[in-house]
Structures are given as C-alpha cells and as structure tokens.
CSV table of C-alpha atoms in Angstrom, one decimal:
chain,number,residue,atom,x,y,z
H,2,UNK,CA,8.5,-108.6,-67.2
H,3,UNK,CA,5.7,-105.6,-66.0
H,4,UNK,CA,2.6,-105.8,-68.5
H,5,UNK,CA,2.2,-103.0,-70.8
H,6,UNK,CA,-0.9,-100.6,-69.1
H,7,UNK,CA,-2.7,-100.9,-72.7
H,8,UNK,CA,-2.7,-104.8,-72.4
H,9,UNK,CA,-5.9,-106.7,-72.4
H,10,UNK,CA,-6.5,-108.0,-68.9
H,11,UNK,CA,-5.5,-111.5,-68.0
H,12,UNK,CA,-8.6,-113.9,-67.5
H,13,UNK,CA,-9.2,-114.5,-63.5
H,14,UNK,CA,-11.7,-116.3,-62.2
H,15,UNK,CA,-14.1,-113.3,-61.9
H,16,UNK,CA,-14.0,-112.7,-65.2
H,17,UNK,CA,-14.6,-116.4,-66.3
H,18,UNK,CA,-17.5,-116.2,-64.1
H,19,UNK,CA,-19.2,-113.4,-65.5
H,20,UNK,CA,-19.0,-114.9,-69.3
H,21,UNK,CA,-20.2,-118.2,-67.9
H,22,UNK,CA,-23.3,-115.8,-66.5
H,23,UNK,CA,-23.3,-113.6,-70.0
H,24,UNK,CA,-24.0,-117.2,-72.0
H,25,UNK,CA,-26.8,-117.7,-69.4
H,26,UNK,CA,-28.3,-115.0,-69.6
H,27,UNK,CA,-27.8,-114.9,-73.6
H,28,UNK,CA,-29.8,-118.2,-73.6
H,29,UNK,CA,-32.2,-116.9,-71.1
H,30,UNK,CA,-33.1,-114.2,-74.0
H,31,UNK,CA,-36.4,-114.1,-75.5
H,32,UNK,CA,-36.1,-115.4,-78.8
H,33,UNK,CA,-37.4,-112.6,-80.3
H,34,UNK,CA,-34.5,-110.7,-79.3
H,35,UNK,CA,-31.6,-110.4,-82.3
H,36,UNK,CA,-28.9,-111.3,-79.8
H,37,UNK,CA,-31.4,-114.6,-79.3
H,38,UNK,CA,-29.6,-117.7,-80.8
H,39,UNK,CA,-32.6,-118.5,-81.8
H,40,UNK,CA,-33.5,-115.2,-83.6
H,41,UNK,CA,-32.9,-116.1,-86.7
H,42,UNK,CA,-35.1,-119.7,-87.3
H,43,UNK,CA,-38.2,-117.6,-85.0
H,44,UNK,CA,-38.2,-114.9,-87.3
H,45,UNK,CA,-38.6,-117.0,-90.6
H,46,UNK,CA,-40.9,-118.7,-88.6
H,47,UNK,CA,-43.3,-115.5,-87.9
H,48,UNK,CA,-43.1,-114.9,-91.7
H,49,UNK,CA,-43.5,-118.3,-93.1
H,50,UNK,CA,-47.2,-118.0,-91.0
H,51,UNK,CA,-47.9,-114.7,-92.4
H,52,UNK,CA,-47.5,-116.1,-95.5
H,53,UNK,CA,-49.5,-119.6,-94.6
H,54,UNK,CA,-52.2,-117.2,-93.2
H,55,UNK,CA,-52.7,-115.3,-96.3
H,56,UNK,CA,-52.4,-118.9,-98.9
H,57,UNK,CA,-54.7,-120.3,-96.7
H,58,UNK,CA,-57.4,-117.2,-97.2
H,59,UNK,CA,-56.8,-117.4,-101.0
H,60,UNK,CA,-57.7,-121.4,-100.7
H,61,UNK,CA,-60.6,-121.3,-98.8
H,62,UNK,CA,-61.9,-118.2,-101.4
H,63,UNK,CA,-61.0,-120.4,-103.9
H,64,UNK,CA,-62.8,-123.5,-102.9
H,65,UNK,CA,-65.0,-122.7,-100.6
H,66,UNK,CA,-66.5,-125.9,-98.2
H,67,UNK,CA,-70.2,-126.3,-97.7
H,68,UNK,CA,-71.2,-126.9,-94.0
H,69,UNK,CA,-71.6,-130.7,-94.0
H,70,UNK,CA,-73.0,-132.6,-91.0
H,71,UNK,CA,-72.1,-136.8,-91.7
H,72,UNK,CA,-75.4,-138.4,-91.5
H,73,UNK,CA,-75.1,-139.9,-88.0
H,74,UNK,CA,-76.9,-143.8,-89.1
H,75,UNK,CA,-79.3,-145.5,-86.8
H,76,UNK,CA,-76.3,-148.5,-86.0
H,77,UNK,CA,-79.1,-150.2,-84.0
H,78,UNK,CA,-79.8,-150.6,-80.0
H,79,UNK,CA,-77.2,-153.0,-79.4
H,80,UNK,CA,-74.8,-151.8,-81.0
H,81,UNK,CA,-75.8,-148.4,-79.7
H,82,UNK,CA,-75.8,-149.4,-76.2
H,83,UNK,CA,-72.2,-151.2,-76.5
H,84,UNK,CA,-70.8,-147.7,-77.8
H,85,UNK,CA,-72.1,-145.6,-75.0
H,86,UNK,CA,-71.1,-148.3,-72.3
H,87,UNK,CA,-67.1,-148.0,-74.3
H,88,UNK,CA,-67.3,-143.8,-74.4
H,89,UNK,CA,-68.3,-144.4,-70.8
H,90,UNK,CA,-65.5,-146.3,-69.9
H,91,UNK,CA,-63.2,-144.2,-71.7
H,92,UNK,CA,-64.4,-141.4,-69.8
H,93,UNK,CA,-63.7,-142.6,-66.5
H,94,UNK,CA,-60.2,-143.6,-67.5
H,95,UNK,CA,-59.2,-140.4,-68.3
H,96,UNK,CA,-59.4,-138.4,-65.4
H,97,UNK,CA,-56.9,-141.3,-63.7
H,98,UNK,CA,-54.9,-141.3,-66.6
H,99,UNK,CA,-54.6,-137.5,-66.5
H,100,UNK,CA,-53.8,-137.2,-62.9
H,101,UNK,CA,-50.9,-139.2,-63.3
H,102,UNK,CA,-49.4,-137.0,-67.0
H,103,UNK,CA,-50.1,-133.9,-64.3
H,104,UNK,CA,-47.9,-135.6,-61.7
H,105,UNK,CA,-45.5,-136.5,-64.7
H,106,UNK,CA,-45.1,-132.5,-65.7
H,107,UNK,CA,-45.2,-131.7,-62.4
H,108,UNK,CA,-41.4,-133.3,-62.0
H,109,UNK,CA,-39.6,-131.2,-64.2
H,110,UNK,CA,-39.7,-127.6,-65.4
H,111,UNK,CA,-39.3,-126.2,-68.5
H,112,UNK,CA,-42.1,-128.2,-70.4
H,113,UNK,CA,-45.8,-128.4,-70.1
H,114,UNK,CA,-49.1,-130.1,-70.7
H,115,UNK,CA,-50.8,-128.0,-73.7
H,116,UNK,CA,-54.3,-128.3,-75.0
H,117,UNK,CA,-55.9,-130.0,-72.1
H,118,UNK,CA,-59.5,-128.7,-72.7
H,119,UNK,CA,-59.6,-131.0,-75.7
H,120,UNK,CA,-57.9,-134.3,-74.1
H,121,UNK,CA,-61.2,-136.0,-74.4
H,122,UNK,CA,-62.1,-136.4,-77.9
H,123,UNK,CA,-66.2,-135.9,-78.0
H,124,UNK,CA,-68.1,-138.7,-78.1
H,125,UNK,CA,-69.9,-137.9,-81.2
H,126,UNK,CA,-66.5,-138.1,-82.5
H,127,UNK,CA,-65.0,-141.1,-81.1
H,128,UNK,CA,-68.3,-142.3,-82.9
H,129,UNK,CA,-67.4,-140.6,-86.0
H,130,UNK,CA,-63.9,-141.9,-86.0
H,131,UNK,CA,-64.9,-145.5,-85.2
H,132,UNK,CA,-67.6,-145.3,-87.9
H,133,UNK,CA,-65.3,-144.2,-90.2
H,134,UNK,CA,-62.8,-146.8,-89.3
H,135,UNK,CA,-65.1,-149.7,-89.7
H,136,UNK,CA,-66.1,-148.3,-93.1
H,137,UNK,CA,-62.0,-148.0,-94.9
H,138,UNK,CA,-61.5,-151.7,-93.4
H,139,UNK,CA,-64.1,-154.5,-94.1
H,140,UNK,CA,-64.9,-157.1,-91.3
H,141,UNK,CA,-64.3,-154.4,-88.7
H,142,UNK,CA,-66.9,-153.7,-85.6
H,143,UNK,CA,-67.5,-150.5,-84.1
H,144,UNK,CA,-66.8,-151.9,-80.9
H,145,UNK,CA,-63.4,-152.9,-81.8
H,146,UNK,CA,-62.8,-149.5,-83.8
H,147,UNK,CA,-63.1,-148.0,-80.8
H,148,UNK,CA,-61.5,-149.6,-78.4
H,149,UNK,CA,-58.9,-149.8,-80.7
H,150,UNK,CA,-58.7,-145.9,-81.2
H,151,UNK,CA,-55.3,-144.8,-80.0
H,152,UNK,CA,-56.2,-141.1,-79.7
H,153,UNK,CA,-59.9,-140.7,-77.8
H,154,UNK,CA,-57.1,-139.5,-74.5
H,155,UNK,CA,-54.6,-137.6,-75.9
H,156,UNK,CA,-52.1,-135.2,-74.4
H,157,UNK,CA,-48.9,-132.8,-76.3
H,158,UNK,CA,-45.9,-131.9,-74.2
H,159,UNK,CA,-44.7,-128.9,-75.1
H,160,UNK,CA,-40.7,-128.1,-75.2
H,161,UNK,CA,-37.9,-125.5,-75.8
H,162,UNK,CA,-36.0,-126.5,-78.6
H,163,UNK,CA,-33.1,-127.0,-76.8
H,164,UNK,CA,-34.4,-129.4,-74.4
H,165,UNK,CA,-36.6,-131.3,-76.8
H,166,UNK,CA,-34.6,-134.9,-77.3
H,167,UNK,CA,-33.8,-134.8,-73.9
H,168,UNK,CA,-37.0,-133.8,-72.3
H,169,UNK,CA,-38.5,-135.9,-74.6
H,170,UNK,CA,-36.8,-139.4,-73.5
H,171,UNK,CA,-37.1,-138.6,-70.3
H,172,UNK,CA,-40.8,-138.0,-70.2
H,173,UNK,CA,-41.1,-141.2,-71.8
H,174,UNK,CA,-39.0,-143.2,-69.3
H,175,UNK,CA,-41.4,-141.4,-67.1
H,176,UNK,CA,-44.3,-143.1,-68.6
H,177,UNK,CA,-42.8,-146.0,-68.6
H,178,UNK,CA,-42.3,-145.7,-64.9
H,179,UNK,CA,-45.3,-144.9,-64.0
H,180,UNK,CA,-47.1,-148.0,-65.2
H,181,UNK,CA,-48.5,-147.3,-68.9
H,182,UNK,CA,-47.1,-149.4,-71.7
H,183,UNK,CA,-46.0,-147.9,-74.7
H,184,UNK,CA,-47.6,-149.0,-77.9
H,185,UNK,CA,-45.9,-147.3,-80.7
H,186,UNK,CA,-44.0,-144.5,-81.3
H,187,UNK,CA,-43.9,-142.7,-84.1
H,188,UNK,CA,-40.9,-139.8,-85.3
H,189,UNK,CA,-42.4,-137.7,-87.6
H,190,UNK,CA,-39.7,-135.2,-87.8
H,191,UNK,CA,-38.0,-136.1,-91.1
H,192,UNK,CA,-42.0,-136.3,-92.9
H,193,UNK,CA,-42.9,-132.8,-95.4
H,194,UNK,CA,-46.2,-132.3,-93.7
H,195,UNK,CA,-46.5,-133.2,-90.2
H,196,UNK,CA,-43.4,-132.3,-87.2
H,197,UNK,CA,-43.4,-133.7,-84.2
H,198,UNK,CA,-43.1,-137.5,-82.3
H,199,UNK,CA,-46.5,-138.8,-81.6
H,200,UNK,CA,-46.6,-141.7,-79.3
H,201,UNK,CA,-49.5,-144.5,-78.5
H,202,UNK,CA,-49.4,-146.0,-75.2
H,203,UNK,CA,-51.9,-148.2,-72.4
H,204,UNK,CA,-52.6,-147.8,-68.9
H,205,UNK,CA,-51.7,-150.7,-67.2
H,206,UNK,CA,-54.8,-150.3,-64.7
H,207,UNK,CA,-57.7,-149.4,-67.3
H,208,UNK,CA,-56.7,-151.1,-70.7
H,209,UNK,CA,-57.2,-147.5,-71.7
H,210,UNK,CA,-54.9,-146.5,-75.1
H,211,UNK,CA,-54.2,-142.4,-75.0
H,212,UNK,CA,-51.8,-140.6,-77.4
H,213,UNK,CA,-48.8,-138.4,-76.5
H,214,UNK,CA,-47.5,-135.6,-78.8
H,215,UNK,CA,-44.1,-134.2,-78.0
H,216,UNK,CA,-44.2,-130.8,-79.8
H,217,UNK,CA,-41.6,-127.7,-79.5
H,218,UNK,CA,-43.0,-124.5,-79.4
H,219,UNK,CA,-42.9,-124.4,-83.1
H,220,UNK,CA,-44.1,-127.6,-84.2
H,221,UNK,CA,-47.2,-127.5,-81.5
H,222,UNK,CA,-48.2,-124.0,-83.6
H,223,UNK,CA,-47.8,-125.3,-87.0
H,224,UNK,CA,-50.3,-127.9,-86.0
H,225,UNK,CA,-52.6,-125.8,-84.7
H,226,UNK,CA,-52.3,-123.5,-87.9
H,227,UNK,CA,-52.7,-126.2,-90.0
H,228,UNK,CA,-56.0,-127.7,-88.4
H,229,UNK,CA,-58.7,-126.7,-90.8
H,230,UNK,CA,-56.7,-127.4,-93.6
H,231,UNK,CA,-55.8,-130.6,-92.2
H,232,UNK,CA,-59.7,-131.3,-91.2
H,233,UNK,CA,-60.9,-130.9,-95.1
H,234,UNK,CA,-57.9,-133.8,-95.9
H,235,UNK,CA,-59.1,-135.9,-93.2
H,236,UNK,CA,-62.5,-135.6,-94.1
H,237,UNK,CA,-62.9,-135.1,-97.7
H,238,UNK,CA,-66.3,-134.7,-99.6
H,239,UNK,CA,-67.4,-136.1,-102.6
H,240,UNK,CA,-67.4,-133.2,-104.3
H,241,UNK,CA,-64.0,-131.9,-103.2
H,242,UNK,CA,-61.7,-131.3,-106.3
H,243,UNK,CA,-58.7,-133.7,-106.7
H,244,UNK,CA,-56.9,-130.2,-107.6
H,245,UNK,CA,-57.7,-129.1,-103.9
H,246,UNK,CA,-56.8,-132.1,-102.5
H,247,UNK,CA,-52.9,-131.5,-104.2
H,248,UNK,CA,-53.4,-127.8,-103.2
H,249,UNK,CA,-54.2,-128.6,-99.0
H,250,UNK,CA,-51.3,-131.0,-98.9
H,251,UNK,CA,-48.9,-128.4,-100.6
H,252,UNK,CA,-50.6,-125.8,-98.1
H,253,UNK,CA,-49.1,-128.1,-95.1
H,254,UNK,CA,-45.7,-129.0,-97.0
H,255,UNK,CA,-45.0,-125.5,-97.2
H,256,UNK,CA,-45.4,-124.2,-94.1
H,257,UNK,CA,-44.1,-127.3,-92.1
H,258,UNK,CA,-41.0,-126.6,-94.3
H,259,UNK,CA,-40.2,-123.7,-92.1
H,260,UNK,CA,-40.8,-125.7,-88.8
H,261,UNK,CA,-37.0,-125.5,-86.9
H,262,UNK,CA,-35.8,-128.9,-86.6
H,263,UNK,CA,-34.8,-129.4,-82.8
H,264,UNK,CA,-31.2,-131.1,-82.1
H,265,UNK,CA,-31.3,-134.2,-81.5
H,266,UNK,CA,-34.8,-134.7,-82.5
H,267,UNK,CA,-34.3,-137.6,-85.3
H,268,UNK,CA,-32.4,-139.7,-83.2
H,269,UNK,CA,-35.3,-140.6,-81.3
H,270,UNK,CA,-36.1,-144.4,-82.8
H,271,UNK,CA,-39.6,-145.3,-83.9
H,272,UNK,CA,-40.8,-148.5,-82.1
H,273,UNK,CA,-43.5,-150.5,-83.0
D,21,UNK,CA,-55.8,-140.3,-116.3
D,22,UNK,CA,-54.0,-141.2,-114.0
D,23,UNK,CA,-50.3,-140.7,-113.7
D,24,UNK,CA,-49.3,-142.9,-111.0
D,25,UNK,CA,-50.9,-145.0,-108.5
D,26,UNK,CA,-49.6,-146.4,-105.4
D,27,UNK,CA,-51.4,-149.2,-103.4
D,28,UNK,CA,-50.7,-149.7,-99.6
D,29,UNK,CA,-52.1,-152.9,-97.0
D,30,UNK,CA,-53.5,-151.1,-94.7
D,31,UNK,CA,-52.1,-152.3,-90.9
D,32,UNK,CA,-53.4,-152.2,-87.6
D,33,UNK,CA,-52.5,-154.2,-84.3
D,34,UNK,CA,-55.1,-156.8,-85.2
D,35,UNK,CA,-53.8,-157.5,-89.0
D,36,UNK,CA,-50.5,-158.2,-91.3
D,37,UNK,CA,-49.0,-157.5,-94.4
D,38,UNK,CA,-50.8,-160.9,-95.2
D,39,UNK,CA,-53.9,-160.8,-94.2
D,40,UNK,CA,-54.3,-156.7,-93.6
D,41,UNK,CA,-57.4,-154.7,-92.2
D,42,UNK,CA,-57.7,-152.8,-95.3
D,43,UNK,CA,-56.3,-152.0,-99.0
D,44,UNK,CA,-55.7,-148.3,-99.9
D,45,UNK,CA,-54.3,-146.5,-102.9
D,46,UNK,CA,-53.1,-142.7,-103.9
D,47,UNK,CA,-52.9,-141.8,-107.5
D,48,UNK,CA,-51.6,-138.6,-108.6
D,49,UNK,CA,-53.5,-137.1,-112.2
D,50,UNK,CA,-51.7,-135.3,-115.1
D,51,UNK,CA,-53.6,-132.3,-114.6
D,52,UNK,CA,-52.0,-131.8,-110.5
D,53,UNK,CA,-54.7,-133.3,-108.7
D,54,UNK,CA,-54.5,-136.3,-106.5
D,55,UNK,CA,-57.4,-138.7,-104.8
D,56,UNK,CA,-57.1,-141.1,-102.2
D,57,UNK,CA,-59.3,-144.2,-101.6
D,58,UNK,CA,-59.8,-146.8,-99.6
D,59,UNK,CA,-61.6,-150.3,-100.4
D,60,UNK,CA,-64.5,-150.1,-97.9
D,61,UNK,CA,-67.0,-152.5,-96.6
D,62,UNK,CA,-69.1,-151.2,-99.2
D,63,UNK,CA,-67.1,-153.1,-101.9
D,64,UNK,CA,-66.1,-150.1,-103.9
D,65,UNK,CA,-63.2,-148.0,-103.9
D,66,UNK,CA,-64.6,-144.6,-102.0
D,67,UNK,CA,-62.3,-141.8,-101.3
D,68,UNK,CA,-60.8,-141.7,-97.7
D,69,UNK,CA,-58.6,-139.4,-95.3
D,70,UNK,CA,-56.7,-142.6,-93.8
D,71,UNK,CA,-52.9,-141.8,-95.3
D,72,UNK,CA,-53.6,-138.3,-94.6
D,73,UNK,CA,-54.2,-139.5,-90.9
D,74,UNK,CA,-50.9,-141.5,-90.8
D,75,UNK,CA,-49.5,-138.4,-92.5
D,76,UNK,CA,-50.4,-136.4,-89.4
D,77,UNK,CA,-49.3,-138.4,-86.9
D,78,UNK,CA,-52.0,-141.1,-86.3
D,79,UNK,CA,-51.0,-144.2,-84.7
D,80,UNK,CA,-54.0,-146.3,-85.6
D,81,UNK,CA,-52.2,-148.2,-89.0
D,82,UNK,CA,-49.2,-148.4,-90.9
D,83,UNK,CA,-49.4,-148.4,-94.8
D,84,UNK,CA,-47.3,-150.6,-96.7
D,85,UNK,CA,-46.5,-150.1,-99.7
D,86,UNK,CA,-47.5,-153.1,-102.4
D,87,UNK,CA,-48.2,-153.7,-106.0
D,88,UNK,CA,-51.1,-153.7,-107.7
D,89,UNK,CA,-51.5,-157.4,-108.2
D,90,UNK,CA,-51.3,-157.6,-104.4
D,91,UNK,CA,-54.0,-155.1,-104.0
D,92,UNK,CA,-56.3,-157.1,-106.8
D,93,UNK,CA,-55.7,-160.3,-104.3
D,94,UNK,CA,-56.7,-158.2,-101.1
D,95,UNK,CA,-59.5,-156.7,-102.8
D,96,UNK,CA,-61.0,-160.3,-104.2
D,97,UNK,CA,-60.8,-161.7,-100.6
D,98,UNK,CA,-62.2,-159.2,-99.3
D,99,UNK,CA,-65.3,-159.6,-101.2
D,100,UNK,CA,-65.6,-163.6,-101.0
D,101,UNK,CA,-65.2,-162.6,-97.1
D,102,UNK,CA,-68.1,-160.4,-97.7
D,103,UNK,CA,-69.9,-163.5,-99.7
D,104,UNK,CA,-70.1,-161.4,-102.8
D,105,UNK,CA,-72.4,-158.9,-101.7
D,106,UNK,CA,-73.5,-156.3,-103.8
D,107,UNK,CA,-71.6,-152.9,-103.7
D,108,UNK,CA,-73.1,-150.5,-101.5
D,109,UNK,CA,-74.4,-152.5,-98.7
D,110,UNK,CA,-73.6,-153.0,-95.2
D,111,UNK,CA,-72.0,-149.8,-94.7
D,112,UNK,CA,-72.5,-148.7,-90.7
C-alpha cells in the first residue's frame, strides 16, 4: 500500500547516520552550551564558586591571618647535610620520573598533565613537611620523614567527566607498565571535603615515591579554589580560633558539595 | 567543654595499629568549634593539620579510629620510649 505524502519518512541509512553524527556533535558541545549534557551540573558549578568566592572574603575579613614565617631551627650540620644530600636526590629523580608521566600523556588524548610548574615541592618545604612530620609522631628522623614523603614529585591528570573511570585505569595500568610501583591508592570521591583519587607510587629505578592526582575538570578547580583555605587547616596557629577551624572545614564541605560526581568514578578500589 | 572526642593511631608504612607512628584526636566543643591535636615528640598534646592532610588527599598515614583507653596506652609508651623526658624538649 503507497505511503500517505504527509507520512514521516522511513529511517534509511542516511538518516541513521546523521543522528549518529548529531549525538557527536551534541557531545562535542561546549558545556556551557544549554543543549550541553552537561549544562546543567557546569552551571551550578559556576555559581556554587561565586558563592565560595564571596564566603571565603567574608572569612578571611572575619578572621584575618597574620603573616607567619615557622621558625626554620638550627637541626644541626649533620643532620643538615643529610637533608640537602635527600632534596638533592629527589631532585634528580624527577626530571626521569617526569619524562616518563610526559611519555605516559603523550599516548592518549583527551587528558593532560596539569600544574607542572609546581611538581617539585620546594625544598624549604619538603623541609617543612618533614619537620612537621617528625614533630606529630615521636621517634621519627627527618631523614626518614623525608624519604618517606609521598608527595615532594607530584603530578594531577586532568579528565573529561565522561572519560574519567576509564582514563583513569588506564593511566594507571600505564604506570604500572612503565616500571613504577604503586604504593597506595586512595578514592576520595565519596569524602565531604576533598574529590578526587590521589595515588602514591615508586620508581623502580630511583626508590623515588611521587603522587598522582586524577582530577576532572571540576574537581582539579575546586582544589585549587580551596587552597588557602585548605593551607590555614593544614597549618594552624596557636592562636587560630576553634570556631574558624569548624568554619574552614564547612567552607570546603560546601563547595565540594557541588563538585559533579563522574560515572564510574567510586568504583575505582582503594588499595593499600 | 568538650562535646565529643575521637582518638585515631596514627599509620604510616613503617608502623601498625599496634605499635603506631603517632596518636591523634579531634574533639568537637558545644559552642561549634573544633581542635585537632596530635601527641608530639614534645610530650604534650599540640594542635596539628595531620587529619586535615588525610582529609585532602594525603597518602603519608591512615587514621584509625580507637578508644580512649587505647590512646592513654599509646601515649604512656610513648613517653617511657622518650625515657620520661620533660614536656617540651626535643622538638626538631
């Protein structure tokens, strides 16, 4: 029986094709653009930092910090000596250890190395940190704090939502494959303050430990809002109100709240 | 006063639950404020930004969660480990 002339068109190939090409090119969309699938978690995202940007004025009005330098301690020449001999050696591990994540990114598109300028924690840090360390657990040497210290290499891979739980097991099979050892890994995508997976791993070659954060677009920029605020929890002063304390970890509650949770991401086991 | 305080070990690659690198506890006041401290080398409980580490994403230690009368038993050893040196000393 002829079709009527008013009825819809039959789907032929050529038609299939060009819906398979409108998804793409839906997906391809920036996600600032309403017809984005992703429109709708970006946009609560851009307010939810408005709003962190303005809370986190009002806090720092409210509780102002002093500039405070730690009072770097004479530790002694030894001691001294041993600490600049370990910074050294972590510096010279890096740049093999950073060739090789470069190679790594280099094998697939759609994800990149972020935040490379700071890959080397300062050695006045690493000093700081390990200081610190040795301090919070009793019997502990410098020396051991830092060549314990999982984070004075550290690198953040930086995905599309979409291709986060994937990219992110295969960049680690990658590591595997290229000779480091992974230490621990750590899913923090269920925790109030903190998204992401954060990863501690060795070089085979060098002993050297580095970290590896896998961070969507999202997650990498609620980190980076949240540094200061972050920095005054990490390093409290004496005279740092309890009251702020409660006030900078509700500052980072709330706005990680609004980080978009990637699929797949929670799947990803911790390992130890 | 305090309305609740939770003690954690404190464990890194070189410790256990047993014998742990360090003792550390959070304790959240009436009045909305909160403190966290850790039992340092110094002998005393001094506030600390270790949880709040592991809260971020730090690898370094896990925190395990015990009582108080474990934390008393950590705390004691640690200071016949120390040879019962007076608070404040020793600190880098």
């Amino acid at each position: 029986m002829p079709r009527h002339p008013d009825a819809p068109e039959l789907a032929t190939d050529a038609s299939r094709k060009t819906a398979t090409d409108l998804r793409a090119r839906l997906e391809r969309l920036s996600t600032l653009h309403p017809s984005s699938p992703d429109y709708a978690a970006d946009r609560s995202w851009h307010q939810a930092k408005a709003g962190f940007a303005e809370a986190w004025e009002r806090h720092k009005e409210r509780w102002p910090r002093p500039e405070h330098k730690p009072e770097r301690k004479d530790l002694g020449a030894a001691v001294e000596r041993e600490l600049a001999v370990g910074c050294d050696k972590i510096q010279a591990a890096e740049k093999e250890i950073t060739s090789k994540l470069r190679a790594i990114e280099a094998q697939q598109p759609g994800r990149t190395l972020v935040g490379l300028d700071f890959r080397l924690k300062g050695r006045d840090r690493l000093i700081e940190k390990a200081r610190q360390d040795v301090v919070d657990k009793p019997g502990r040497s410098m020396e051991v704090a830092l060549a314990l210290m999982p984070d004075a290499v550290r690198y953040t891979l930086r995905y599309d939502a979409k291709d986060y739980a994937t990219g992110v097991r295969r960049d680690v099979d990658r590591l595997k494959t290229t000779g480091f050892e992974m230490l621990k890994l750590k899913n923090l995508w269920s925790d109030p303050e903190y998204k992401g997976i954060n990863s501690q791993w060795r070089d085979g070659r060098t002993g050297q430990r580095f970290e590896v954060q896998f961070h969507t677009s999202i997650s990498f920029e609620c980190k980076q809002l949240t540094h200061d605020a972050y920095g005054r929890l990490r390093n409290p002063l004496p005279t740092t109100s309890r009251r702020e304390l409660a006030a900078l970890h509700k500052l980072q509650r709330d706005i990680t709240a609004n980080v978009p949770e990637p699929p797949g991401a929670k799947d990803i086991r911790n390992q130890t | 006063m305090p309305d609740s305080v939770t003690y954690y070990a404190v464990v890194d690659e070189l410790s256990s639950r047993e014998q742990p690198a360090g003792v550390f506890r959070r304790t959240y006041f009436d009045d909305g404020g909160m403190d966290d401290e850790a039992f340092t080398r110094n002998m005393v409980w001094e506030r600390s930004g270790l949880l709040a580490s592991a809260e971020r994403g730090d690898t370094a230690n896990d925190f395990v969660e015990i009582s108080e009368d474990e934390a008393n038993q950590i705390v004691e050893r640690f200071r016949q480990l120390s040879g019962g040196s007076e608070p404040g000393a020793g600190a880098p």
